Coordinates of C-alpha atoms and ligand atoms in Angstrom, one line a residue:
X13 CA -184.3 166.9 86.8
X14 CA -187.7 167.6 85.1
X15 CA -189.0 164.9 82.8
X16 CA -191.7 165.7 80.2
X17 CA -195.1 164.2 81.0
X18 CA -197.1 163.1 78.0
X19 CA -200.2 162.1 79.9
X20 CA -202.5 164.7 81.5
X21 CA -204.4 162.0 83.5
X22 CA -202.6 162.5 86.8
X23 CA -203.2 166.3 86.5
X24 CA -206.9 165.8 86.0
X25 CA -207.1 163.8 89.2
X26 CA -205.2 166.4 91.1
X27 CA -207.5 169.3 89.9
X28 CA -210.5 167.5 91.3
X29 CA -214.1 168.6 90.7
X30 CA -215.0 170.8 93.6
X31 CA -216.4 173.7 91.6
X32 CA -218.0 174.3 88.2
X33 CA -214.9 176.4 87.3
X34 CA -212.6 173.4 88.0
X35 CA -214.9 171.2 85.8
X36 CA -214.6 173.7 83.0
X37 CA -210.8 173.6 83.4
X38 CA -210.7 169.8 83.4
X39 CA -212.8 169.5 80.3
X40 CA -210.5 171.9 78.6
X41 CA -207.3 170.1 79.6
X42 CA -208.9 166.8 78.4
X43 CA -209.9 168.4 75.1
X44 CA -206.3 169.5 74.5
X45 CA -204.6 166.4 75.8
X46 CA -203.4 165.1 72.4
X47 CA -202.0 168.5 71.4
X48 CA -200.2 168.8 74.7
X49 CA -198.6 165.4 74.2
X50 CA -197.4 166.0 70.7
X51 CA -196.2 169.5 71.6
X52 CA -194.2 168.0 74.5
X53 CA -192.6 165.5 72.1
X54 CA -191.5 168.3 69.8
X55 CA -190.1 170.5 72.5
X56 CA -188.4 167.4 74.0
X57 CA -186.6 166.9 70.7
X58 CA -185.8 170.5 70.3
X59 CA -184.2 170.9 73.7
X60 CA -182.4 167.5 73.2
X61 CA -180.7 166.3 76.3
X62 CA -180.5 169.8 77.9
X63 CA -180.9 169.5 81.7
X64 CA -184.0 171.1 83.1
X65 CA -184.3 171.5 86.8
X66 CA -187.5 170.2 88.3
X67 CA -189.2 172.9 90.4
X68 CA -191.5 172.5 93.3
X69 CA -194.5 174.7 92.3
X70 CA -197.5 175.9 94.2
X71 CA -200.4 177.1 92.1
X72 CA -202.8 179.1 94.3
X73 CA -205.8 180.4 92.2
X74 CA -206.9 183.2 94.5
X75 CA -209.9 184.4 92.5
X76 CA -211.5 180.9 92.8
X77 CA -211.3 180.9 96.6
X78 CA -214.5 181.3 98.7
X79 CA -212.5 183.8 100.8
X80 CA -212.2 186.2 97.9
X81 CA -215.9 185.8 97.0
X82 CA -215.4 183.5 94.0
X83 CA -217.8 185.3 91.8
X84 CA -216.6 183.4 88.7
X85 CA -217.5 179.8 89.5
X86 CA -221.3 180.3 89.7
X87 CA -221.3 182.1 86.3
X88 CA -219.3 179.5 84.4
X89 CA -222.5 178.0 82.9
X90 CA -224.3 181.4 82.7
X91 CA -222.3 183.5 80.3
X92 CA -219.7 184.8 82.8
X93 CA -216.1 185.4 82.0
X94 CA -214.2 182.2 81.0
X95 CA -211.0 183.8 79.7
X96 CA -209.3 183.5 83.1
X97 CA -210.3 179.9 83.5
X98 CA -209.0 179.1 80.0
X99 CA -205.6 180.6 81.0
X100 CA -205.3 178.9 84.4
X101 CA -206.2 175.5 82.8
X102 CA -203.4 176.0 80.3
X103 CA -201.0 177.1 83.0
X104 CA -201.6 174.0 85.0
X105 CA -201.3 171.8 81.9
X106 CA -198.0 173.6 80.9
X107 CA -196.4 173.1 84.3
X108 CA -197.5 169.5 84.5
X109 CA -196.3 168.6 81.0
X110 CA -193.0 170.3 81.6
X111 CA -192.5 167.8 84.4
X112 CA -192.6 170.0 87.5
X113 CA -193.9 168.9 90.9
X114 CA -197.3 170.6 91.4
X115 CA -199.6 171.4 94.3
X116 CA -202.9 173.1 93.5
X117 CA -204.8 175.2 95.9
X118 CA -208.2 176.9 95.5
X119 CA -208.9 177.7 99.2
X120 CA -207.2 179.5 102.1
X121 CA -207.1 176.3 104.0
X122 CA -205.2 174.5 101.3
X123 CA -202.8 177.5 100.9
X124 CA -202.1 177.3 104.6
X125 CA -201.5 173.6 104.5
X126 CA -199.2 173.7 101.6
X127 CA -197.2 176.6 103.1
X128 CA -196.6 174.5 106.1
X129 CA -198.8 176.2 108.8
X130 CA -198.9 173.9 111.8
X131 CA -202.5 172.5 112.1
X132 CA -204.8 174.5 114.4
X133 CA -202.7 177.6 114.3
X134 CA -205.1 179.6 112.1
X135 CA -203.3 182.3 110.3
X136 CA -200.0 182.1 112.1
X137 CA -197.2 182.4 109.6
X138 CA -195.2 179.3 108.7
X139 CA -191.9 179.1 110.3
X140 CA -189.7 176.8 108.3
X141 CA -188.1 177.4 104.9
X142 CA -190.5 177.9 101.9
X143 CA -191.4 174.5 100.6
X144 CA -191.7 175.8 97.0
X145 CA -189.4 177.2 94.3
X146 CA -192.2 179.0 92.6
X147 CA -195.7 180.1 93.5
X148 CA -198.1 181.1 90.7
X149 CA -201.0 183.1 92.1
X150 CA -203.1 186.2 91.3
X151 CA -203.7 189.5 93.1
X152 CA -206.4 187.9 95.4
X153 CA -203.9 185.1 96.2
X154 CA -201.2 187.6 96.9
X155 CA -203.3 189.4 99.4
X156 CA -204.1 186.1 101.1
X157 CA -200.5 185.2 101.2
X158 CA -199.7 188.5 102.8
X159 CA -202.2 188.0 105.5
X160 CA -201.0 184.5 106.1
X161 CA -197.3 184.9 105.8
X162 CA -196.7 188.6 106.1
X163 CA -193.4 188.3 107.9
X164 CA -191.9 186.0 105.4
X165 CA -193.5 187.1 102.2
X166 CA -191.0 189.8 101.8
X167 CA -188.2 187.3 102.0
X168 CA -189.8 185.0 99.5
X169 CA -191.0 187.5 97.1
X170 CA -188.8 186.5 94.2
X171 CA -190.5 183.1 94.1
X172 CA -193.9 184.6 93.3
X173 CA -195.5 184.9 89.9
X174 CA -198.7 186.9 89.6
X175 CA -201.1 186.0 86.8
X176 CA -202.5 189.4 86.0
X177 CA -204.7 189.6 82.9
X178 CA -204.2 193.2 81.9
X179 CA -200.8 193.8 83.4
X180 CA -199.1 196.1 86.0
X181 CA -196.7 198.8 85.0
X182 CA -193.6 199.6 87.1
X183 CA -194.9 203.1 88.1
X184 CA -198.0 201.5 89.7
X185 CA -196.0 198.6 91.2
X186 CA -193.6 200.8 93.2
X187 CA -195.5 201.6 96.4
X188 CA -193.8 204.8 97.4
X189 CA -193.5 206.1 93.9
X190 CA -197.1 205.2 93.1
X191 CA -198.4 206.9 96.2
X192 CA -196.4 210.1 95.7
X193 CA -197.1 210.4 91.9
X194 CA -200.7 209.5 91.5
X195 CA -200.3 205.9 90.3
X196 CA -201.8 204.3 93.3
X197 CA -204.6 201.8 92.6
X198 CA -206.4 199.1 94.5
X199 CA -204.2 196.4 92.9
X200 CA -200.6 197.5 92.3
X201 CA -198.0 198.6 94.8
X202 CA -196.5 195.2 95.7
X203 CA -192.9 196.2 94.9
X204 CA -192.3 193.1 92.8
X205 CA -190.0 193.0 89.8
X206 CA -192.5 193.9 87.1
X207 CA -191.5 190.8 85.1
X208 CA -193.1 188.7 87.9
X209 CA -196.5 189.9 86.6
X210 CA -197.7 187.6 83.8
X211 CA -200.3 188.7 81.4
X212 CA -202.9 187.2 79.1
X213 CA -201.5 188.8 75.9
X214 CA -198.1 190.5 75.3
X215 CA -199.6 193.8 76.5
X216 CA -196.4 195.5 77.8
X217 CA -192.9 194.1 77.7
X218 CA -192.5 195.3 81.3
X219 CA -194.5 192.2 82.3
X220 CA -194.0 188.6 81.2
X221 CA -196.3 187.3 78.6
X222 CA -197.9 184.1 79.9
X223 CA -200.7 183.7 77.4
X224 CA -202.9 180.6 76.9
X225 CA -203.4 178.0 74.2
X226 CA -205.6 177.9 71.0
X227 CA -206.3 174.5 69.6
X228 CA -204.8 173.9 66.1
X229 CA -206.6 172.1 63.3
X230 CA -204.9 169.1 61.6
X231 CA -204.7 168.6 57.9
X232 CA -208.0 166.7 57.6
X233 CA -209.8 169.3 59.6
X234 CA -208.3 172.0 57.5
X235 CA -209.6 170.4 54.3
X236 CA -213.0 169.9 55.9
X237 CA -213.1 173.5 57.0
X238 CA -212.3 174.7 53.5
X239 CA -215.1 172.5 52.1
X240 CA -217.7 173.4 54.6
X241 CA -217.3 177.2 55.1
X242 CA -220.5 179.0 54.7
X243 CA -219.7 182.4 53.2
X244 CA -222.8 184.1 54.5
X245 CA -222.6 182.8 58.1
X246 CA -221.6 185.2 60.9
X247 CA -221.1 184.6 64.7
X248 CA -221.4 187.5 67.1
X249 CA -218.7 187.7 69.8
X250 CA -220.4 187.9 73.2
X251 CA -221.9 185.2 75.5
X252 CA -223.8 187.8 77.5
X253 CA -226.8 189.7 76.1
X254 CA -225.4 193.0 77.5
X255 CA -222.5 192.7 75.0
X256 CA -225.1 193.1 72.2
X257 CA -226.9 196.1 73.7
X258 CA -227.4 199.1 71.4
X259 CA -226.1 197.2 68.3
X260 CA -229.5 196.5 66.6
X261 CA -228.7 198.7 63.6
X262 CA -225.5 196.8 62.9
X263 CA -227.2 193.5 63.3
X264 CA -229.9 194.6 60.8
X265 CA -227.3 195.7 58.3
X266 CA -225.3 192.6 58.7
X267 CA -228.5 190.5 58.4
X268 CA -229.0 191.9 54.9
X269 CA -225.9 190.0 53.9
X270 CA -225.5 187.1 56.3
X271 CA -227.2 184.7 58.6
X272 CA -226.4 185.7 62.2
X273 CA -225.5 183.2 64.9
X274 CA -224.9 183.8 68.6
X275 CA -223.9 181.8 71.7
X276 CA -225.7 183.9 74.3
X277 CA -226.6 182.4 77.6
X278 CA -230.3 182.1 78.4
X279 CA -232.6 180.3 80.8
X280 CA -236.3 179.5 80.1
X281 CA -237.4 182.2 82.5
X282 CA -235.3 184.9 80.9
X283 CA -234.6 184.5 77.2
X284 CA -231.8 187.0 76.0
X285 CA -232.7 190.3 74.4
X286 CA -231.3 189.6 70.9
X287 CA -233.2 190.2 67.7
X288 CA -235.5 187.4 66.5
X289 CA -233.6 186.8 63.3
X290 CA -230.5 185.7 65.3
X291 CA -229.9 182.0 65.6
X292 CA -228.9 181.7 69.2
X293 CA -227.3 178.4 70.2
X294 CA -227.1 179.4 73.9
X295 CA -223.8 179.1 75.7
X296 CA -221.9 176.1 74.2
X297 CA -219.2 173.8 75.5
X298 CA -215.9 174.8 74.0
X299 CA -215.7 171.9 71.4
X300 CA -219.2 172.7 70.2
X301 CA -218.4 176.4 69.8
X302 CA -215.5 175.3 67.7
X303 CA -217.8 173.4 65.3
X304 CA -219.9 176.5 64.9
X305 CA -216.8 178.6 64.2
X306 CA -215.6 176.1 61.6
X307 CA -218.7 176.7 59.5
X308 CA -218.8 180.5 60.0
X309 CA -217.0 183.0 57.8
X310 CA -217.2 186.0 60.1
X311 CA -216.7 186.5 63.8
X312 CA -217.8 190.0 64.7
X313 CA -217.1 192.0 67.9
X314 CA -219.0 195.0 69.0
X315 CA -216.4 196.4 71.4
X316 CA -216.7 194.2 74.5
X317 CA -215.3 191.9 76.0
X318 CA -211.8 193.3 75.6
X319 CA -208.9 191.1 74.7
X320 CA -210.4 187.7 75.3
X321 CA -209.4 184.3 73.8
X322 CA -212.5 183.8 71.5
X323 CA -211.2 185.9 68.5
X324 CA -208.1 183.7 68.4
X325 CA -210.2 180.6 68.5
X326 CA -212.3 182.0 65.6
X327 CA -209.2 182.8 63.5
X328 CA -207.9 179.3 64.3
X329 CA -211.0 177.9 62.8
X330 CA -210.8 179.9 59.6
X331 CA -213.0 182.9 60.5
X332 CA -212.3 186.5 59.7
X333 CA -212.5 188.6 62.9
X334 CA -214.1 192.1 62.3
X335 CA -213.7 194.5 65.2
X336 CA -214.2 198.2 66.0
X337 CA -211.4 200.7 66.3
X338 CA -211.7 202.9 69.4
X339 CA -211.1 206.6 68.7
X340 CA -210.1 207.9 71.2
X341 CA -208.6 204.7 72.6
X342 CA -209.9 203.3 75.9
X343 CA -207.7 203.3 79.0
X344 CA -207.8 203.6 82.8
X345 CA -208.0 207.4 82.2
X346 CA -211.3 207.4 80.3
X347 CA -213.1 204.0 80.6
X348 CA -214.8 202.4 83.6
X349 CA -213.6 198.9 82.8
X350 CA -210.0 199.9 82.9
X351 CA -210.3 202.5 85.7
X352 CA -208.3 201.4 88.7
X353 CA -206.3 198.9 86.7
X354 CA -202.5 199.4 87.3
X355 CA -201.7 200.3 83.7
X356 CA -201.7 203.4 81.5
X357 CA -201.9 201.3 78.3
X358 CA -204.3 202.6 75.7
X359 CA -206.4 200.1 73.9
X360 CA -207.2 201.3 70.4
X361 CA -209.5 198.4 69.3
X362 CA -211.4 195.6 71.0
X363 CA -208.5 193.3 70.5
X364 CA -205.1 195.1 70.0
X365 CA -203.2 191.8 69.8
X366 CA -205.4 190.6 66.9
X367 CA -205.0 193.9 65.2
X368 CA -201.2 194.4 65.6
X369 CA -199.8 190.8 65.7
X370 CA -202.2 189.1 63.2
X371 CA -203.9 191.7 61.0
X372 CA -205.2 191.1 57.5
X373 CA -206.6 188.9 56.0
X374 CA -207.6 187.3 59.3
X375 CA -208.4 190.5 61.2
X376 CA -210.1 193.6 60.0
X377 CA -210.2 196.6 62.3
X378 CA -212.4 199.5 61.3
X379 CA -214.3 202.5 62.4
X380 CA -217.9 201.2 62.9
X381 CA -219.3 204.7 62.6
X382 CA -219.7 204.7 58.8
X383 CA -222.4 202.4 57.5
X384 CA -221.4 202.5 53.9
X385 CA -217.9 201.3 54.7
X386 CA -219.4 198.7 57.1
X387 CA -221.5 197.3 54.3
X388 CA -218.6 197.3 51.9
X389 CA -216.4 195.5 54.4
X390 CA -219.0 192.8 55.0
X391 CA -219.2 192.2 51.2
X392 CA -215.4 192.1 51.0
X393 CA -215.3 189.5 53.8
X394 CA -217.8 187.2 52.0
X395 CA -215.4 187.2 49.0
X396 CA -212.2 186.7 51.0
X397 CA -210.6 183.3 51.4
X398 CA -208.6 182.7 54.5
X399 CA -206.8 179.7 56.0
X400 CA -207.1 178.7 59.7
X401 CA -204.2 180.3 61.6
X402 CA -202.7 180.2 65.1
X403 CA -199.7 182.3 66.0
X404 CA -196.9 180.0 67.3
X405 CA -196.9 181.7 70.7
X406 CA -200.5 180.5 71.2
X407 CA -199.9 176.9 70.3
X408 CA -199.2 174.3 73.0
X409 CA -195.6 174.1 71.8
X410 CA -195.2 177.9 71.9
X411 CA -196.6 178.1 75.4
X412 CA -194.4 175.2 76.7
X413 CA -191.3 176.7 75.1
X414 CA -191.9 180.1 76.6
X415 CA -192.8 179.0 80.1
X416 CA -189.9 176.5 80.1
X417 CA -187.5 179.5 79.3
X418 CA -189.0 181.6 82.0
X419 CA -188.8 178.9 84.7
X420 CA -185.2 178.1 84.0
X421 CA -183.9 181.6 83.5
X422 CA -186.1 184.4 84.8
X423 CA -186.0 186.4 88.0
X424 CA -183.8 183.9 89.8
X425 CA -183.4 184.2 93.6
X426 CA -181.3 185.1 95.3
X427 CA -178.3 186.9 93.8
X428 CA -179.5 187.1 90.2
X429 CA -182.3 189.5 90.8
X430 CA -182.1 192.9 89.2
X431 CA -179.3 195.0 90.7
X432 CA -180.4 198.0 92.7
X433 CA -178.5 201.2 92.9
X434 CA -174.9 200.5 93.6
X435 CA -171.5 200.5 92.0
X436 CA -173.0 199.4 88.7
X437 CA -174.5 202.8 88.2
X438 CA -171.3 204.7 87.5
X439 CA -169.0 202.0 86.6
X440 CA -170.2 200.0 83.6
X441 CA -169.0 196.4 83.6
X442 CA -169.2 196.5 79.8
X443 CA -167.0 197.7 77.1
X444 CA -168.3 199.1 73.9
X445 CA -167.7 196.9 70.9
X446 CA -165.2 198.4 68.4
X447 CA -168.0 199.0 66.0
X448 CA -170.1 201.3 68.2
X449 CA -172.5 202.2 65.4
X450 CA -174.2 198.8 66.0
X451 CA -174.7 199.9 69.6
X452 CA -173.9 196.5 70.9
X453 CA -172.3 195.9 74.3
X454 CA -170.1 193.1 75.2
X455 CA -169.9 191.2 78.4
X456 CA -166.5 190.8 80.0
X457 CA -165.8 187.4 81.5
X458 CA -166.0 188.6 85.0
X459 CA -169.6 190.0 85.0
X460 CA -172.6 187.9 85.9
X461 CA -174.5 186.1 83.2
X462 CA -177.7 187.6 81.9
X463 CA -181.0 186.3 80.5
X464 CA -181.8 187.2 77.8
X465 CA -178.2 187.0 76.8
X466 CA -176.6 190.4 76.5
X467 CA -175.6 189.8 72.9
X468 CA -179.3 190.6 72.1
X469 CA -179.1 194.1 73.5
X470 CA -179.5 197.1 71.2
X471 CA -179.6 200.5 72.8
X472 CA -181.7 203.2 71.2
X473 CA -182.6 206.8 72.1
X474 CA -186.3 207.6 72.0
X475 CA -187.7 210.7 70.3
X476 CA -189.0 213.0 73.0
X477 CA -192.5 211.9 74.0
X478 CA -192.0 208.3 72.8
X479 CA -192.0 205.4 75.2
X480 CA -189.4 202.7 75.0
X481 CA -192.2 200.3 74.0
X482 CA -192.7 202.4 70.8
X483 CA -189.1 203.2 70.2
X484 CA -188.1 199.6 70.1
X485 CA -191.2 198.6 68.1
X486 CA -190.4 201.2 65.4
X487 CA -187.0 199.5 65.0
X488 CA -188.6 196.1 64.6
X489 CA -187.4 195.2 68.1
X490 CA -189.0 194.8 71.5
X491 CA -188.1 196.6 74.8
X492 CA -186.4 194.3 77.2
X493 CA -186.7 195.6 80.8
X494 CA -184.1 193.0 82.1
X495 CA -181.5 195.0 80.2
X496 CA -182.2 198.4 81.8
X497 CA -179.6 197.7 84.5
X498 CA -176.9 197.5 81.9
X499 CA -177.7 200.8 80.2
X500 CA -178.2 202.8 83.4
X501 CA -174.6 204.1 83.0
X502 CA -173.0 207.2 81.6
X503 CA -171.2 205.2 78.9
X504 CA -174.6 204.2 77.4
X505 CA -175.4 207.9 76.7
X506 CA -171.9 208.5 75.2
X507 CA -172.4 205.5 72.9
X508 CA -175.4 207.2 71.5
X509 CA -173.6 210.5 71.1
X510 CA -175.6 212.1 73.9
X511 CA -173.3 214.4 75.8
X512 CA -173.6 214.4 79.6
X513 CA -172.3 217.5 81.3
X514 CA -173.2 216.0 84.5
X515 CA -175.0 212.9 85.9
X516 CA -177.9 212.9 88.3
X517 CA -179.6 210.0 90.1
X518 CA -183.3 210.2 90.5
X519 CA -186.4 208.1 91.1
X520 CA -188.5 208.5 87.9
X521 CA -189.9 205.7 85.8
X522 CA -188.8 207.4 82.6
X523 CA -185.1 207.1 83.4
X524 CA -182.4 206.7 82.2
X525 CA -183.0 209.7 80.0
X526 CA -181.8 213.2 79.1
X527 CA -184.1 216.1 79.7
X528 CA -184.6 218.0 76.4
X529 CA -183.7 221.3 78.0
X530 CA -180.6 220.2 80.0
X531 CA -177.4 218.4 79.3
X532 CA -177.3 216.4 82.5
X533 CA -177.9 212.7 82.1
X534 CA -180.4 211.3 84.5
X535 CA -179.9 207.8 85.8
X536 CA -182.4 205.6 87.5
X537 CA -182.0 205.4 91.3
X538 CA -184.3 202.5 91.9
X539 CA -184.2 199.4 89.7
X540 CA -187.9 198.6 90.5
X541 CA -188.8 201.7 88.4
X542 CA -187.1 200.6 85.2
X543 CA -190.0 200.8 82.8
X544 CA -190.5 200.3 79.0
X545 CA -193.9 202.1 79.3
X546 CA -194.0 205.8 79.8
X547 CA -193.1 208.9 77.8
X548 CA -192.9 212.7 78.2
X549 CA -192.1 215.6 75.8
X550 CA -189.5 216.6 78.4
X551 CA -187.3 213.5 78.0
X552 CA -185.2 211.6 75.4
X553 CA -185.2 208.1 77.0
X554 CA -182.6 205.5 76.7
X555 CA -184.2 202.2 75.6
X556 CA -182.9 198.7 75.9
X557 CA -184.2 196.7 72.9
X558 CA -183.8 193.2 71.7
X559 CA -184.8 191.0 68.8
X560 CA -187.5 188.4 69.1
X561 CA -188.5 185.1 67.5
X562 CA -191.1 185.2 64.8
X563 CA -194.4 184.2 66.4
X564 CA -192.8 184.2 69.9
X565 CA -192.3 187.8 71.0
X566 CA -191.3 186.7 74.6
X567 CA -188.1 185.1 73.4
X568 CA -185.0 186.5 71.6
X569 CA -183.3 184.5 68.9
X570 CA -180.8 183.0 71.4
X571 CA -183.2 182.8 74.4
X572 CA -184.1 179.1 74.3
Ligands
LIG607 C1 -212.4 188.1 78.4 O1 -213.2 187.1 79.0 P1 -214.3 186.3 78.3 O2 -214.6 185.1 79.0 O3 -215.4 187.3 78.1 O4 -213.6 185.9 76.9 P2 -214.1 185.3 75.6 O5 -213.2 185.7 74.5 O6 -215.6 185.5 75.4 O7 -214.0 183.7 75.8 C2 -213.5 183.0 76.8 C3 -213.8 181.5 76.4 O8 -215.2 181.3 76.4 C4 -215.4 180.1 75.6 C5 -214.5 180.4 74.4 C6 -213.3 181.1 75.1 O9 -212.2 180.2 75.2 O10 -214.1 179.2 73.9 N1 -216.8 180.1 75.2 C7 -217.5 178.9 75.4 O11 -217.0 178.0 76.0 N2 -218.8 178.8 74.9 C8 -219.4 179.8 74.3 O12 -220.6 179.7 73.9 C9 -218.7 181.0 74.1 C10 -217.4 181.1 74.5 C11 -211.0 188.0 78.9 F1 -210.5 186.7 78.6 C12 -210.9 188.3 80.3 O13 -209.6 188.3 80.7 C13 -211.5 189.7 80.6 O14 -211.7 189.9 81.9 C14 -212.9 189.8 79.9 C15 -213.4 191.2 79.9 O15 -212.7 192.0 79.0 O16 -212.9 189.4 78.6

């Protein structure tokens, strides 16, 4: 049985201090210790006496291993990416606080030891049963595990969770399909259940949203923020000078209205190339950055980095985040940064989560091409009054709640994994509720249980050229890939008044669907290809949607 841990002390000892990146993570865990403890108390009360199984968990942070090159650790104090470190620190804290039994590895040697390789046998695969219920790793770690335990990895695949910042869509994950249909990248093709990939933001419902935590302010801090806000103080998003390149005109315009601050890394030999009127604090420790954000009114992004934690931290400290719209949107088809990433998702602003899930008055997204509008917007921001805000899913409690639900319910092995092609395809285990207009399906007693519970399922037909992501979104719902297996049946088409003159089985990530020009219903042949993402003018797709909790998109109303 898992017991909540209110003290992060033992975790800090376990993390050790072998690298600058681990130091950063430890400082962060310490900074958030009180919030973790109070969130744990609240979740403990919410779940009451519900039994939670304690899992044996291995966390293998592949990108921090020397064997993968570890390019991140040396840059921690020099303006390199910190978003990933923020996320791993919060994952460790979450798993610890939830009371699971943790082992942490940041080298190949530790990985081998933990997986039970007999000493001195180098990379020979371990022979005994897997000593873990769950393994959290990343793409680098997955590669290392394949080298080390290639024979058994296949067998143990369902235990793996891959922390994957930008996400992996099913079409890229399916090795044969990706290779044959132009979706092959350097990263994808692991043939996992796409829900085993866990992202930084809720990018695509095909993957699980893991997220991270943003510190909340208490009542005293809220009042002090209100009192001390400086209406003409702006902070520029970007700790590396390259992120400011080519933005001099904007900085000048902004400087007419506001005092501009930055936190760009520099050393005495190479000061950063930012205009002289900018007050550059240099790279700050996280709690000091927070103090700067508490005074500032505006946090402004110039397009890079994409989708990082900092805008949420700024909003949590009462800033307004102003960011550029991208027209056309950036994606793996047209932008170097996304090229080769296993996703077709298009990114229409620097921070789509901030734009779509938070929005006004905390977030303003605009075309930076028009200087008159830019000026007007800055003036508007100086007048606006906003409160500090953290979406529930980014609080400690929200993250604990979500990860608890995943650990207890998601992608169980064996037996409860998604069902592949089989008798289910033509023989639905479900009957349609008498009131079929609600498009609800009912679960007869004999069928296996589902998570999310099947009562949350709403089946919708997409308009041609719409993905299931969009179709569900437009109905105020979210696409739930775990439900595809239940709607991959002829009856689901009938329920939507789509007439099937015949039924065909095919491997195509847009299925189940009806081709616009035919009357045959096409069913999915391979459950690994079930995908919320993807659209074509040739298909009307069948989409499994569900409701979600306010501020916690990963969970349906009855999912906790
Ligand atoms: C993102 O990575 P970044 O590290 O560039 O993301 P940011 O949003 O800039 O911030 C990461 C953290 O850096 C901290 C800040 C954030 O939590 O508190 N920080 C700091 O400690 N001191 C400072 O002076 C300034 C910031 C994203 F997260 C990655 O997944 C992407 O790979 C990357 C590229 O798109 O962007």
